[in-house]
PDB file of N, CA, C and O in Angstrom:
ATOM      1  N   MET A 621     120.746  81.196  84.493  1.00  0.00           N
ATOM      2  CA  MET A 621     119.356  81.111  84.885  1.00  0.00           C
ATOM      3  C   MET A 621     118.981  82.364  85.683  1.00  0.00           C
ATOM      4  O   MET A 621     119.699  82.766  86.584  1.00  0.00           O
ATOM      5  N   GLU A 622     117.861  82.946  85.363  1.00  0.00           N
ATOM      6  CA  GLU A 622     117.400  84.167  86.029  1.00  0.00           C
ATOM      7  C   GLU A 622     116.763  83.839  87.370  1.00  0.00           C
ATOM      8  O   GLU A 622     115.950  82.922  87.472  1.00  0.00           O
ATOM      9  N   LYS A 623     117.168  84.555  88.401  1.00  0.00           N
ATOM     10  CA  LYS A 623     116.603  84.353  89.736  1.00  0.00           C
ATOM     11  C   LYS A 623     115.269  85.076  89.824  1.00  0.00           C
ATOM     12  O   LYS A 623     115.161  86.247  89.470  1.00  0.00           O
ATOM     13  N   SER A 624     114.245  84.379  90.277  1.00  0.00           N
ATOM     14  CA  SER A 624     112.918  84.995  90.371  1.00  0.00           C
ATOM     15  C   SER A 624     112.814  85.852  91.629  1.00  0.00           C
ATOM     16  O   SER A 624     113.494  85.617  92.619  1.00  0.00           O
ATOM     17  N   LYS A 625     111.953  86.848  91.549  1.00  0.00           N
ATOM     18  CA  LYS A 625     111.716  87.729  92.695  1.00  0.00           C
ATOM     19  C   LYS A 625     110.768  87.026  93.666  1.00  0.00           C
ATOM     20  O   LYS A 625     109.926  86.237  93.252  1.00  0.00           O
ATOM     21  N   PRO A 626     110.888  87.344  94.956  1.00  0.00           N
ATOM     22  CA  PRO A 626     109.961  86.761  95.932  1.00  0.00           C
ATOM     23  C   PRO A 626     108.521  87.179  95.626  1.00  0.00           C
ATOM     24  O   PRO A 626     108.282  88.258  95.069  1.00  0.00           O
ATOM     25  N   LEU A 627     107.578  86.324  95.978  1.00  0.00           N
ATOM     26  CA  LEU A 627     106.165  86.584  95.730  1.00  0.00           C
ATOM     27  C   LEU A 627     105.649  87.748  96.574  1.00  0.00           C
ATOM     28  O   LEU A 627     104.757  88.490  96.156  1.00  0.00           O
ATOM     29  N   PHE A 628     106.243  87.929  97.766  1.00  0.00           N
ATOM     30  CA  PHE A 628     105.797  88.988  98.663  1.00  0.00           C
ATOM     31  C   PHE A 628     106.897  90.021  98.883  1.00  0.00           C
ATOM     32  O   PHE A 628     108.080  89.696  98.895  1.00  0.00           O
ATOM     33  N   VAL A 629     106.487  91.273  99.071  1.00  0.00           N
ATOM     34  CA  VAL A 629     107.373  92.396  99.345  1.00  0.00           C
ATOM     35  C   VAL A 629     107.334  92.652 100.847  1.00  0.00           C
ATOM     36  O   VAL A 629     106.256  92.663 101.448  1.00  0.00           O
ATOM     37  N   ASN A 630     108.493  92.885 101.460  1.00  0.00           N
ATOM     38  CA  ASN A 630     108.521  93.137 102.900  1.00  0.00           C
ATOM     39  C   ASN A 630     108.606  94.629 103.210  1.00  0.00           C
ATOM     40  O   ASN A 630     108.695  95.466 102.310  1.00  0.00           O
ATOM     41  N   VAL A 631     108.612  94.950 104.470  1.00  0.00           N
ATOM     42  CA  VAL A 631     108.592  96.340 104.923  1.00  0.00           C
ATOM     43  C   VAL A 631     109.832  97.115 104.460  1.00  0.00           C
ATOM     44  O   VAL A 631     109.736  98.293 104.139  1.00  0.00           O
ATOM     45  N   ASP A 632     110.968  96.450 104.403  1.00  0.00           N
ATOM     46  CA  ASP A 632     112.192  97.143 103.980  1.00  0.00           C
ATOM     47  C   ASP A 632     112.116  97.577 102.516  1.00  0.00           C
ATOM     48  O   ASP A 632     112.584  98.662 102.167  1.00  0.00           O
ATOM     49  N   THR A 633     111.525  96.758 101.680  1.00  0.00           N
ATOM     50  CA  THR A 633     111.351  97.117 100.272  1.00  0.00           C
ATOM     51  C   THR A 633     110.436  98.326 100.141  1.00  0.00           C
ATOM     52  O   THR A 633     110.729  99.266  99.401  1.00  0.00           O
ATOM     53  N   VAL A 634     109.322  98.320 100.882  1.00  0.00           N
ATOM     54  CA  VAL A 634     108.382  99.443 100.844  1.00  0.00           C
ATOM     55  C   VAL A 634     109.083 100.712 101.332  1.00  0.00           C
ATOM     56  O   VAL A 634     108.956 101.778 100.719  1.00  0.00           O
ATOM     57  N   ARG A 635     109.827 100.612 102.416  1.00  0.00           N
ATOM     58  CA  ARG A 635     110.563 101.771 102.958  1.00  0.00           C
ATOM     59  C   ARG A 635     111.515 102.347 101.920  1.00  0.00           C
ATOM     60  O   ARG A 635     111.552 103.556 101.698  1.00  0.00           O
ATOM     61  N   ASN A 636     112.293 101.483 101.293  1.00  0.00           N
ATOM     62  CA  ASN A 636     113.284 101.936 100.311  1.00  0.00           C
ATOM     63  C   ASN A 636     112.628 102.511  99.066  1.00  0.00           C
ATOM     64  O   ASN A 636     113.056 103.545  98.564  1.00  0.00           O
ATOM     65  N   ASP A 637     111.609 101.849  98.564  1.00  0.00           N
ATOM     66  CA  ASP A 637     110.943 102.293  97.339  1.00  0.00           C
ATOM     67  C   ASP A 637     110.239 103.632  97.521  1.00  0.00           C
ATOM     68  O   ASP A 637     110.273 104.482  96.635  1.00  0.00           O
ATOM     69  N   LEU A 638     109.587 103.808  98.671  1.00  0.00           N
ATOM     70  CA  LEU A 638     108.746 104.984  98.873  1.00  0.00           C
ATOM     71  C   LEU A 638     109.392 106.050  99.753  1.00  0.00           C
ATOM     72  O   LEU A 638     108.864 107.154  99.873  1.00  0.00           O
ATOM     73  N   GLY A 639     110.495 105.710 100.386  1.00  0.00           N
ATOM     74  CA  GLY A 639     111.180 106.688 101.237  1.00  0.00           C
ATOM     75  C   GLY A 639     110.367 107.092 102.449  1.00  0.00           C
ATOM     76  O   GLY A 639     110.304 108.271 102.798  1.00  0.00           O
ATOM     77  N   VAL A 640     109.741 106.099 103.087  1.00  0.00           N
ATOM     78  CA  VAL A 640     108.898 106.366 104.253  1.00  0.00           C
ATOM     79  C   VAL A 640     109.466 105.662 105.485  1.00  0.00           C
ATOM     80  O   VAL A 640     110.362 104.825 105.376  1.00  0.00           O
ATOM     81  N   SER A 641     108.924 106.019 106.651  1.00  0.00           N
ATOM     82  CA  SER A 641     109.353 105.386 107.897  1.00  0.00           C
ATOM     83  C   SER A 641     108.870 103.936 107.954  1.00  0.00           C
ATOM     84  O   SER A 641     107.993 103.529 107.185  1.00  0.00           O
ATOM     85  N   ARG A 642     109.428 103.196 108.888  1.00  0.00           N
ATOM     86  CA  ARG A 642     109.025 101.799 109.078  1.00  0.00           C
ATOM     87  C   ARG A 642     107.536 101.713 109.434  1.00  0.00           C
ATOM     88  O   ARG A 642     106.811 100.874 108.895  1.00  0.00           O
ATOM     89  N   ALA A 643     107.081 102.594 110.324  1.00  0.00           N
ATOM     90  CA  ALA A 643     105.673 102.588 110.742  1.00  0.00           C
ATOM     91  C   ALA A 643     104.754 102.882 109.550  1.00  0.00           C
ATOM     92  O   ALA A 643     103.720 102.224 109.380  1.00  0.00           O
ATOM     93  N   LYS A 644     105.134 103.851 108.724  1.00  0.00           N
ATOM     94  CA  LYS A 644     104.328 104.189 107.554  1.00  0.00           C
ATOM     95  C   LYS A 644     104.330 103.042 106.548  1.00  0.00           C
ATOM     96  O   LYS A 644     103.304 102.737 105.936  1.00  0.00           O
ATOM     97  N   ALA A 645     105.460 102.381 106.394  1.00  0.00           N
ATOM     98  CA  ALA A 645     105.546 101.239 105.478  1.00  0.00           C
ATOM     99  C   ALA A 645     104.603 100.124 105.918  1.00  0.00           C
ATOM    100  O   ALA A 645     103.898  99.536 105.094  1.00  0.00           O
ATOM    101  N   TYR A 646     104.563  99.849 107.228  1.00  0.00           N
ATOM    102  CA  TYR A 646     103.635  98.830 107.729  1.00  0.00           C
ATOM    103  C   TYR A 646     102.181  99.265 107.514  1.00  0.00           C
ATOM    104  O   TYR A 646     101.319  98.448 107.193  1.00  0.00           O
ATOM    105  N   GLN A 647     101.903 100.531 107.678  1.00  0.00           N
ATOM    106  CA  GLN A 647     100.555 101.051 107.451  1.00  0.00           C
ATOM    107  C   GLN A 647     100.160 100.862 105.982  1.00  0.00           C
ATOM    108  O   GLN A 647      99.035 100.441 105.687  1.00  0.00           O
ATOM    109  N   ILE A 648     101.066 101.153 105.077  1.00  0.00           N
ATOM    110  CA  ILE A 648     100.801 100.986 103.648  1.00  0.00           C
ATOM    111  C   ILE A 648     100.552  99.519 103.321  1.00  0.00           C
ATOM    112  O   ILE A 648      99.604  99.177 102.598  1.00  0.00           O
ATOM    113  N   ILE A 649     101.377  98.638 103.878  1.00  0.00           N
ATOM    114  CA  ILE A 649     101.201  97.205 103.657  1.00  0.00           C
ATOM    115  C   ILE A 649      99.831  96.760 104.141  1.00  0.00           C
ATOM    116  O   ILE A 649      99.112  96.022 103.450  1.00  0.00           O
ATOM    117  N   LYS A 650      99.442  97.216 105.324  1.00  0.00           N
ATOM    118  CA  LYS A 650      98.140  96.842 105.880  1.00  0.00           C
ATOM    119  C   LYS A 650      96.997  97.331 104.990  1.00  0.00           C
ATOM    120  O   LYS A 650      96.047  96.582 104.712  1.00  0.00           O
ATOM    121  N   GLU A 651      97.092  98.566 104.514  1.00  0.00           N
ATOM    122  CA  GLU A 651      96.058  99.118 103.637  1.00  0.00           C
ATOM    123  C   GLU A 651      95.981  98.342 102.327  1.00  0.00           C
ATOM    124  O   GLU A 651      94.885  98.035 101.843  1.00  0.00           O
ATOM    125  N   LEU A 652      97.134  98.026 101.749  1.00  0.00           N
ATOM    126  CA  LEU A 652      97.140  97.267 100.501  1.00  0.00           C
ATOM    127  C   LEU A 652      96.570  95.865 100.695  1.00  0.00           C
ATOM    128  O   LEU A 652      95.804  95.378  99.859  1.00  0.00           O
ATOM    129  N   ASN A 653      96.924  95.216 101.803  1.00  0.00           N
ATOM    130  CA  ASN A 653      96.388  93.885 102.079  1.00  0.00           C
ATOM    131  C   ASN A 653      94.883  93.919 102.307  1.00  0.00           C
ATOM    132  O   ASN A 653      94.158  93.036 101.849  1.00  0.00           O
ATOM    133  N   ASN A 654      94.396  94.947 103.004  1.00  0.00           N
ATOM    134  CA  ASN A 654      92.953  95.074 103.220  1.00  0.00           C
ATOM    135  C   ASN A 654      92.216  95.240 101.895  1.00  0.00           C
ATOM    136  O   ASN A 654      91.165  94.623 101.676  1.00  0.00           O
ATOM    137  N   GLU A 655      92.761  96.061 101.018  1.00  0.00           N
ATOM    138  CA  GLU A 655      92.148  96.285  99.713  1.00  0.00           C
ATOM    139  C   GLU A 655      92.202  95.017  98.862  1.00  0.00           C
ATOM    140  O   GLU A 655      91.244  94.684  98.168  1.00  0.00           O
ATOM    141  N   LEU A 656      93.313  94.304  98.936  1.00  0.00           N
ATOM    142  CA  LEU A 656      93.445  93.050  98.201  1.00  0.00           C
ATOM    143  C   LEU A 656      92.381  92.054  98.649  1.00  0.00           C
ATOM    144  O   LEU A 656      91.702  91.440  97.817  1.00  0.00           O
ATOM    145  N   LYS A 657      92.211  91.896  99.958  1.00  0.00           N
ATOM    146  CA  LYS A 657      91.207  90.958 100.483  1.00  0.00           C
ATOM    147  C   LYS A 657      89.788  91.392 100.118  1.00  0.00           C
ATOM    148  O   LYS A 657      88.928  90.554  99.866  1.00  0.00           O
ATOM    149  N   LYS A 658      89.567  92.699 100.086  1.00  0.00           N
ATOM    150  CA  LYS A 658      88.255  93.226  99.729  1.00  0.00           C
ATOM    151  C   LYS A 658      87.920  92.893  98.268  1.00  0.00           C
ATOM    152  O   LYS A 658      86.810  92.451  97.970  1.00  0.00           O
ATOM    153  N   GLN A 659      88.884  93.083  97.393  1.00  0.00           N
ATOM    154  CA  GLN A 659      88.649  92.849  95.975  1.00  0.00           C
ATOM    155  C   GLN A 659      88.789  91.379  95.574  1.00  0.00           C
ATOM    156  O   GLN A 659      88.185  90.942  94.597  1.00  0.00           O
ATOM    157  N   HIS A 660      89.596  90.636  96.327  1.00  0.00           N
ATOM    158  CA  HIS A 660      89.861  89.224  96.020  1.00  0.00           C
ATOM    159  C   HIS A 660      89.811  88.419  97.321  1.00  0.00           C
ATOM    160  O   HIS A 660      90.861  88.127  97.908  1.00  0.00           O
ATOM    161  N   PRO A 661      88.619  88.068  97.781  1.00  0.00           N
ATOM    162  CA  PRO A 661      88.469  87.408  99.094  1.00  0.00           C
ATOM    163  C   PRO A 661      89.281  86.121  99.283  1.00  0.00           C
ATOM    164  O   PRO A 661      89.625  85.777 100.399  1.00  0.00           O
ATOM    165  N   LEU A 662      89.612  85.431  98.204  1.00  0.00           N
ATOM    166  CA  LEU A 662      90.358  84.179  98.332  1.00  0.00           C
ATOM    167  C   LEU A 662      91.875  84.375  98.276  1.00  0.00           C
ATOM    168  O   LEU A 662      92.630  83.413  98.390  1.00  0.00           O
ATOM    169  N   ALA A 663      92.329  85.612  98.130  1.00  0.00           N
ATOM    170  CA  ALA A 663      93.760  85.898  98.040  1.00  0.00           C
ATOM    171  C   ALA A 663      94.464  85.555  99.349  1.00  0.00           C
ATOM    172  O   ALA A 663      93.904  85.706 100.436  1.00  0.00           O
ATOM    173  N   ILE A 664      95.683  85.104  99.226  1.00  0.00           N
ATOM    174  CA  ILE A 664      96.507  84.813 100.401  1.00  0.00           C
ATOM    175  C   ILE A 664      97.169  86.109 100.853  1.00  0.00           C
ATOM    176  O   ILE A 664      97.804  86.799 100.064  1.00  0.00           O
ATOM    177  N   VAL A 665      96.995  86.442 102.118  1.00  0.00           N
ATOM    178  CA  VAL A 665      97.578  87.651 102.702  1.00  0.00           C
ATOM    179  C   VAL A 665      98.504  87.230 103.836  1.00  0.00           C
ATOM    180  O   VAL A 665      98.140  86.408 104.670  1.00  0.00           O
ATOM    181  N   VAL A 666      99.708  87.791 103.842  1.00  0.00           N
ATOM    182  CA  VAL A 666     100.687  87.515 104.893  1.00  0.00           C
ATOM    183  C   VAL A 666     100.913  88.809 105.668  1.00  0.00           C
ATOM    184  O   VAL A 666     101.261  89.833 105.081  1.00  0.00           O
ATOM    185  N   ALA A 667     100.696  88.765 106.970  1.00  0.00           N
ATOM    186  CA  ALA A 667     100.874  89.956 107.804  1.00  0.00           C
ATOM    187  C   ALA A 667     102.307  90.469 107.681  1.00  0.00           C
ATOM    188  O   ALA A 667     103.267  89.702 107.726  1.00  0.00           O
ATOM    189  N   GLY A 668     102.438  91.782 107.482  1.00  0.00           N
ATOM    190  CA  GLY A 668     103.749  92.404 107.392  1.00  0.00           C
ATOM    191  C   GLY A 668     104.387  92.325 106.017  1.00  0.00           C
ATOM    192  O   GLY A 668     105.487  92.807 105.807  1.00  0.00           O
ATOM    193  N   LYS A 669     103.679  91.696 105.071  1.00  0.00           N
ATOM    194  CA  LYS A 669     104.166  91.595 103.697  1.00  0.00           C
ATOM    195  C   LYS A 669     102.986  91.830 102.768  1.00  0.00           C
ATOM    196  O   LYS A 669     101.840  91.704 103.166  1.00  0.00           O
ATOM    197  N   VAL A 670     103.308  92.183 101.518  1.00  0.00           N
ATOM    198  CA  VAL A 670     102.251  92.413 100.539  1.00  0.00           C
ATOM    199  C   VAL A 670     102.628  91.704  99.243  1.00  0.00           C
ATOM    200  O   VAL A 670     103.808  91.615  98.891  1.00  0.00           O
ATOM    201  N   ASN A 671     101.631  91.204  98.552  1.00  0.00           N
ATOM    202  CA  ASN A 671     101.832  90.540  97.275  1.00  0.00           C
ATOM    203  C   ASN A 671     102.571  91.480  96.321  1.00  0.00           C
ATOM    204  O   ASN A 671     102.190  92.638  96.163  1.00  0.00           O
ATOM    205  N   ARG A 672     103.631  90.991  95.700  1.00  0.00           N
ATOM    206  CA  ARG A 672     104.487  91.828  94.848  1.00  0.00           C
ATOM    207  C   ARG A 672     103.714  92.446  93.684  1.00  0.00           C
ATOM    208  O   ARG A 672     103.846  93.636  93.404  1.00  0.00           O
ATOM    209  N   VAL A 673     102.901  91.668  92.989  1.00  0.00           N
ATOM    210  CA  VAL A 673     102.147  92.194  91.841  1.00  0.00           C
ATOM    211  C   VAL A 673     101.187  93.278  92.300  1.00  0.00           C
ATOM    212  O   VAL A 673     101.102  94.343  91.683  1.00  0.00           O
ATOM    213  N   TRP A 674     100.488  93.041  93.399  1.00  0.00           N
ATOM    214  CA  TRP A 674      99.537  94.019  93.940  1.00  0.00           C
ATOM    215  C   TRP A 674     100.266  95.304  94.330  1.00  0.00           C
ATOM    216  O   TRP A 674      99.812  96.411  94.055  1.00  0.00           O
ATOM    217  N   TYR A 675     101.407  95.157  94.976  1.00  0.00           N
ATOM    218  CA  TYR A 675     102.219  96.300  95.402  1.00  0.00           C
ATOM    219  C   TYR A 675     102.715  97.103  94.203  1.00  0.00           C
ATOM    220  O   TYR A 675     102.607  98.331  94.172  1.00  0.00           O
ATOM    221  N   GLU A 676     103.264  96.422  93.225  1.00  0.00           N
ATOM    222  CA  GLU A 676     103.804  97.115  92.058  1.00  0.00           C
ATOM    223  C   GLU A 676     102.699  97.840  91.281  1.00  0.00           C
ATOM    224  O   GLU A 676     102.904  98.946  90.799  1.00  0.00           O
ATOM    225  N   GLU A 677     101.529  97.235  91.167  1.00  0.00           N
ATOM    226  CA  GLU A 677     100.406  97.902  90.516  1.00  0.00           C
ATOM    227  C   GLU A 677      99.970  99.140  91.308  1.00  0.00           C
ATOM    228  O   GLU A 677      99.689 100.182  90.735  1.00  0.00           O
ATOM    229  N   ALA A 678      99.956  99.034  92.617  1.00  0.00           N
ATOM    230  CA  ALA A 678      99.571 100.162  93.459  1.00  0.00           C
ATOM    231  C   ALA A 678     100.590 101.293  93.318  1.00  0.00           C
ATOM    232  O   ALA A 678     100.214 102.462  93.274  1.00  0.00           O
ATOM    233  N   CYS A 679     101.867 100.957  93.216  1.00  0.00           N
ATOM    234  CA  CYS A 679     102.902 101.982  93.061  1.00  0.00           C
ATOM    235  C   CYS A 679     102.755 102.719  91.727  1.00  0.00           C
ATOM    236  O   CYS A 679     103.036 103.901  91.642  1.00  0.00           O
ATOM    237  N   LEU A 680     102.317 102.023  90.715  1.00  0.00           N
ATOM    238  CA  LEU A 680     102.126 102.651  89.414  1.00  0.00           C
ATOM    239  C   LEU A 680     100.907 103.563  89.386  1.00  0.00           C
ATOM    240  O   LEU A 680     100.872 104.550  88.670  1.00  0.00           O
ATOM    241  N   GLN A 681      99.911 103.235  90.210  1.00  0.00           N
ATOM    242  CA  GLN A 681      98.654 103.996  90.231  1.00  0.00           C
ATOM    243  C   GLN A 681      98.732 105.218  91.137  1.00  0.00           C
ATOM    244  O   GLN A 681      98.015 106.181  90.940  1.00  0.00           O
ATOM    245  N   HIS A 682      99.572 105.179  92.156  1.00  0.00           N
ATOM    246  CA  HIS A 682      99.629 106.256  93.146  1.00  0.00           C
ATOM    247  C   HIS A 682     101.029 106.853  93.193  1.00  0.00           C
ATOM    248  O   HIS A 682     102.011 106.132  93.227  1.00  0.00           O
ATOM    249  N   THR A 683     101.080 108.151  93.233  1.00  0.00           N
ATOM    250  CA  THR A 683     102.384 108.784  93.392  1.00  0.00           C
ATOM    251  C   THR A 683     102.706 108.965  94.869  1.00  0.00           C
ATOM    252  O   THR A 683     103.845 109.031  95.262  1.00  0.00           O
ATOM    253  N   THR A 684     101.666 109.091  95.716  1.00  0.00           N
ATOM    254  CA  THR A 684     101.849 109.162  97.170  1.00  0.00           C
ATOM    255  C   THR A 684     100.755 108.352  97.835  1.00  0.00           C
ATOM    256  O   THR A 684      99.686 108.162  97.288  1.00  0.00           O
ATOM    257  N   PHE A 685     101.050 107.900  99.036  1.00  0.00           N
ATOM    258  CA  PHE A 685     100.064 107.133  99.808  1.00  0.00           C
ATOM    259  C   PHE A 685      99.502 107.998 100.888  1.00  0.00           C
ATOM    260  O   PHE A 685     100.083 108.861 101.407  1.00  0.00           O
TER     261      PHE A 685
END
């Protein structure tokens, strides 16, 4: 049976994926969550984490933050 990925990405994942500091990773998460809420007001946002699908789409669209 395949193990599913968590729904939310944490700061350590952002740090590792993007090669940024912890502070920058939190800043990126905050920006992504703000944009998510702006575009989808009913979306669930968790402080310090970002929705995995939203994060992965953002990574594909941007080469740098």
